[in-house]
XYZ file of C-alpha atoms in Angstrom:
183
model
C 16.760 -34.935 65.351
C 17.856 -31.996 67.808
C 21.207 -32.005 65.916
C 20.849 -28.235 64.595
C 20.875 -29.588 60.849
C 18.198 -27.630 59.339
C 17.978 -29.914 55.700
C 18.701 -33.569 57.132
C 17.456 -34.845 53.828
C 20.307 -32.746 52.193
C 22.474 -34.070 55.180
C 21.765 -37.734 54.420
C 21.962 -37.354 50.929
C 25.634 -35.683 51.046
C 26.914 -38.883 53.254
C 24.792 -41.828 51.543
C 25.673 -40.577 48.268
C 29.274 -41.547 48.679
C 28.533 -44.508 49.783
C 26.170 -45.245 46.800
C 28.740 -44.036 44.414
C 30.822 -46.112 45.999
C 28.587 -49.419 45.381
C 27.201 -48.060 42.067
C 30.677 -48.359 40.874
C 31.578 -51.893 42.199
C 28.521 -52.972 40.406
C 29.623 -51.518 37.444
C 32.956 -52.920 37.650
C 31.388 -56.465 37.978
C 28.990 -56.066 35.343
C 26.208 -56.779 38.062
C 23.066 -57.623 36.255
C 20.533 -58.078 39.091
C 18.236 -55.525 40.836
C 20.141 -52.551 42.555
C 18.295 -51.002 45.976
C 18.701 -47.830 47.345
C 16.559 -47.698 50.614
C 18.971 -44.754 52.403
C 17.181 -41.341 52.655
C 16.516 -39.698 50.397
C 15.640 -42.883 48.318
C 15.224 -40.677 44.663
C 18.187 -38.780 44.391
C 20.273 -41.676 45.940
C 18.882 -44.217 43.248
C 19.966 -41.607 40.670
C 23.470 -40.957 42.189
C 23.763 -45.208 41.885
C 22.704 -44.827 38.330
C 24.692 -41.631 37.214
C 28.013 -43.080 39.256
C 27.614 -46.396 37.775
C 27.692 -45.040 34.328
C 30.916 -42.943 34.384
C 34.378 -44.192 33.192
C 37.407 -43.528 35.196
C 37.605 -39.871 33.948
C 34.711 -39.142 35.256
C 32.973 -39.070 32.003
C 29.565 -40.534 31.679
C 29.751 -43.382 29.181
C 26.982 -45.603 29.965
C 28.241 -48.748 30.389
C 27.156 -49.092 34.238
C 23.870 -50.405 35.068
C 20.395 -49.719 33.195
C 18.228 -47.099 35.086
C 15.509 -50.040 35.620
C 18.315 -52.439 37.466
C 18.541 -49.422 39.975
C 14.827 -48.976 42.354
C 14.580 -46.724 44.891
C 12.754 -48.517 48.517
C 11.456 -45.735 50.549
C 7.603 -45.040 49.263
C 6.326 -47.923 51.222
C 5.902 -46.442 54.538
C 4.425 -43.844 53.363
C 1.666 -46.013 51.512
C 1.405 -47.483 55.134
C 1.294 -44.479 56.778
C -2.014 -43.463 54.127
C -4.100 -47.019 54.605
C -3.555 -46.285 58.211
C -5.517 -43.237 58.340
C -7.861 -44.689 55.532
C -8.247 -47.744 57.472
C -8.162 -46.782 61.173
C -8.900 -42.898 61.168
C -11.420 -41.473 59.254
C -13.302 -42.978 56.737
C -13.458 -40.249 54.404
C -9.994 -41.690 52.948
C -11.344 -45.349 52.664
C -11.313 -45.000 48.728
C -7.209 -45.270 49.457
C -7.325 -48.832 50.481
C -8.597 -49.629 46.813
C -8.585 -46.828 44.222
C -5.985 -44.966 46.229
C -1.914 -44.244 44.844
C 1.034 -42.510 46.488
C 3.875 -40.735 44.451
C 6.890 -39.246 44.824
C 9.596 -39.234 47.575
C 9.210 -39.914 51.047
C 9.059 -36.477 52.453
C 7.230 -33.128 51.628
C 7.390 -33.486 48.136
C 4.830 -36.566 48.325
C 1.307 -36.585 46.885
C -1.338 -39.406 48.078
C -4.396 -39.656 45.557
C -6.989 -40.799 47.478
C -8.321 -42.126 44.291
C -7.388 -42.664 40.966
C -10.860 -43.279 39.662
C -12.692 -40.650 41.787
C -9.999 -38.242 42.975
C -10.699 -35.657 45.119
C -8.341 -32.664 45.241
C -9.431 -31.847 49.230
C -9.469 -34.911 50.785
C -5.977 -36.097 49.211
C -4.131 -33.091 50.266
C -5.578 -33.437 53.669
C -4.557 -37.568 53.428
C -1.122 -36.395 52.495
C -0.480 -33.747 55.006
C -1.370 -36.483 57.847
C 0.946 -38.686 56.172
C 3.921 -36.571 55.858
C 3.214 -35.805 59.476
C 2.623 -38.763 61.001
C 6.479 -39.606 61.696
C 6.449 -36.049 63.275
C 3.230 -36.981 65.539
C 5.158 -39.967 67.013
C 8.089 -38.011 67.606
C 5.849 -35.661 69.662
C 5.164 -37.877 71.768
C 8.513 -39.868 72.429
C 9.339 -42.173 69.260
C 11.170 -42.588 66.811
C 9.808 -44.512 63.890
C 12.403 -47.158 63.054
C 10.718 -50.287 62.691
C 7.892 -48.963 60.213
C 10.407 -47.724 57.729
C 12.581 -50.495 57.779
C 9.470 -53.413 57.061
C 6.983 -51.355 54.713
C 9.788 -49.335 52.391
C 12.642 -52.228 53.160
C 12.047 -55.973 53.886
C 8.255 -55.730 52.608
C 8.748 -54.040 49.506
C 11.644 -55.454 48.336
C 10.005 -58.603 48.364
C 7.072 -57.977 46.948
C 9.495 -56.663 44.035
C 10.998 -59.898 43.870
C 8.011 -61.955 43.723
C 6.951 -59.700 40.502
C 3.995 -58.179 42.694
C 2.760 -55.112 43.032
C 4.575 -52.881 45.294
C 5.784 -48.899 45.657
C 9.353 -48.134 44.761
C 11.140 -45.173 43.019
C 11.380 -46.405 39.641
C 13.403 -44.303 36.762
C 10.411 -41.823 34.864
C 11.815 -39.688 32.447
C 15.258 -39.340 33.746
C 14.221 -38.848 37.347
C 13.596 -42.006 39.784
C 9.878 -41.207 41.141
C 7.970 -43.101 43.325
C 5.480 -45.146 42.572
C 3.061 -48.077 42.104
């Protein structure tokens, strides 16, 4: 914020993505059979970059002998689920169909679509509930924060433990050979 870079996804992504390459291929190299988390912005691309890096020999050359696309979940949805039952919750309770019927997907940013039902969807209301939610982090910053602590428990700590436990949480999960967020 306020440092003139006009695409700070794109600016994350450039810097994280070495590091995940760098991590990606360590796990490779150990034959690392647990669960790999990306939870650096931008959460989809970076969980591909730990897939795609993980999978190439040393010339470069995909082989596919790193680690499976489903070892590798992307941790950055869950604020953004937050940031939805907030407003269904606290703000206006048109979107009150979120807190049970309701689904985010995508990636945490502009490219994110919040259902506010799955059963009953309606097309107004959840592009309304997902324009407040891509805005919300904007809204604080308006008026003097920065949101660090949301991110860090509802996309982090939270979410990756609900993953452990085998329970229901969001996370960018590999669809089709892109990592997606999800349910």
């Amino acid at each position: 914020v306020g440092s003139g870079v006009k695409d700070v996804r794109m600016y994350q992504f450039e810097n994280n993505a070495k590091i995940m390459a760098h991590y990606a291929k360590m796990a490779r190299e150990s034959r690392f059979k647990g669960l790999f988390c990306a939870v650096s912005d931008p959460v989809d691309p970076l969980a591909k970059t730990a897939f795609l890096e993980s999978n190439k020999n040393e010339d470069g050359e995909l082989d596919y002998m790193g680690l499976l696309p489903e070892q590798i979940q992307g941790f950055g949805l869950g604020v953004m689920n937050a940031r939805a039952a907030y407003f269904a919750k606290r703000r206006d309770p048109r979107f009150s169909r979120f807190l049970t019927e309701g689904r985010s997907f995508g990636p945490h940013g502009q490219d994110l679509v919040v259902a506010d039902s799955i059963e009953h969807y309606d097309d107004a209301l959840s592009r309304e509930l997902t324009e407040l939610t891509v805005t919300a982090n904007l809204k604080m910053r308006e008026i003097g924060f920065k949101p660090f602590v949301a991110p860090a428990f509802s996309s982090g700590a939270l979410s990756i433990l609900l993953a452990l436990r085998g329970e229901w949480h969001c996370g960018s999960v590999f669809l089709g050979g892109i990592y997606m967020g999800v349910k």
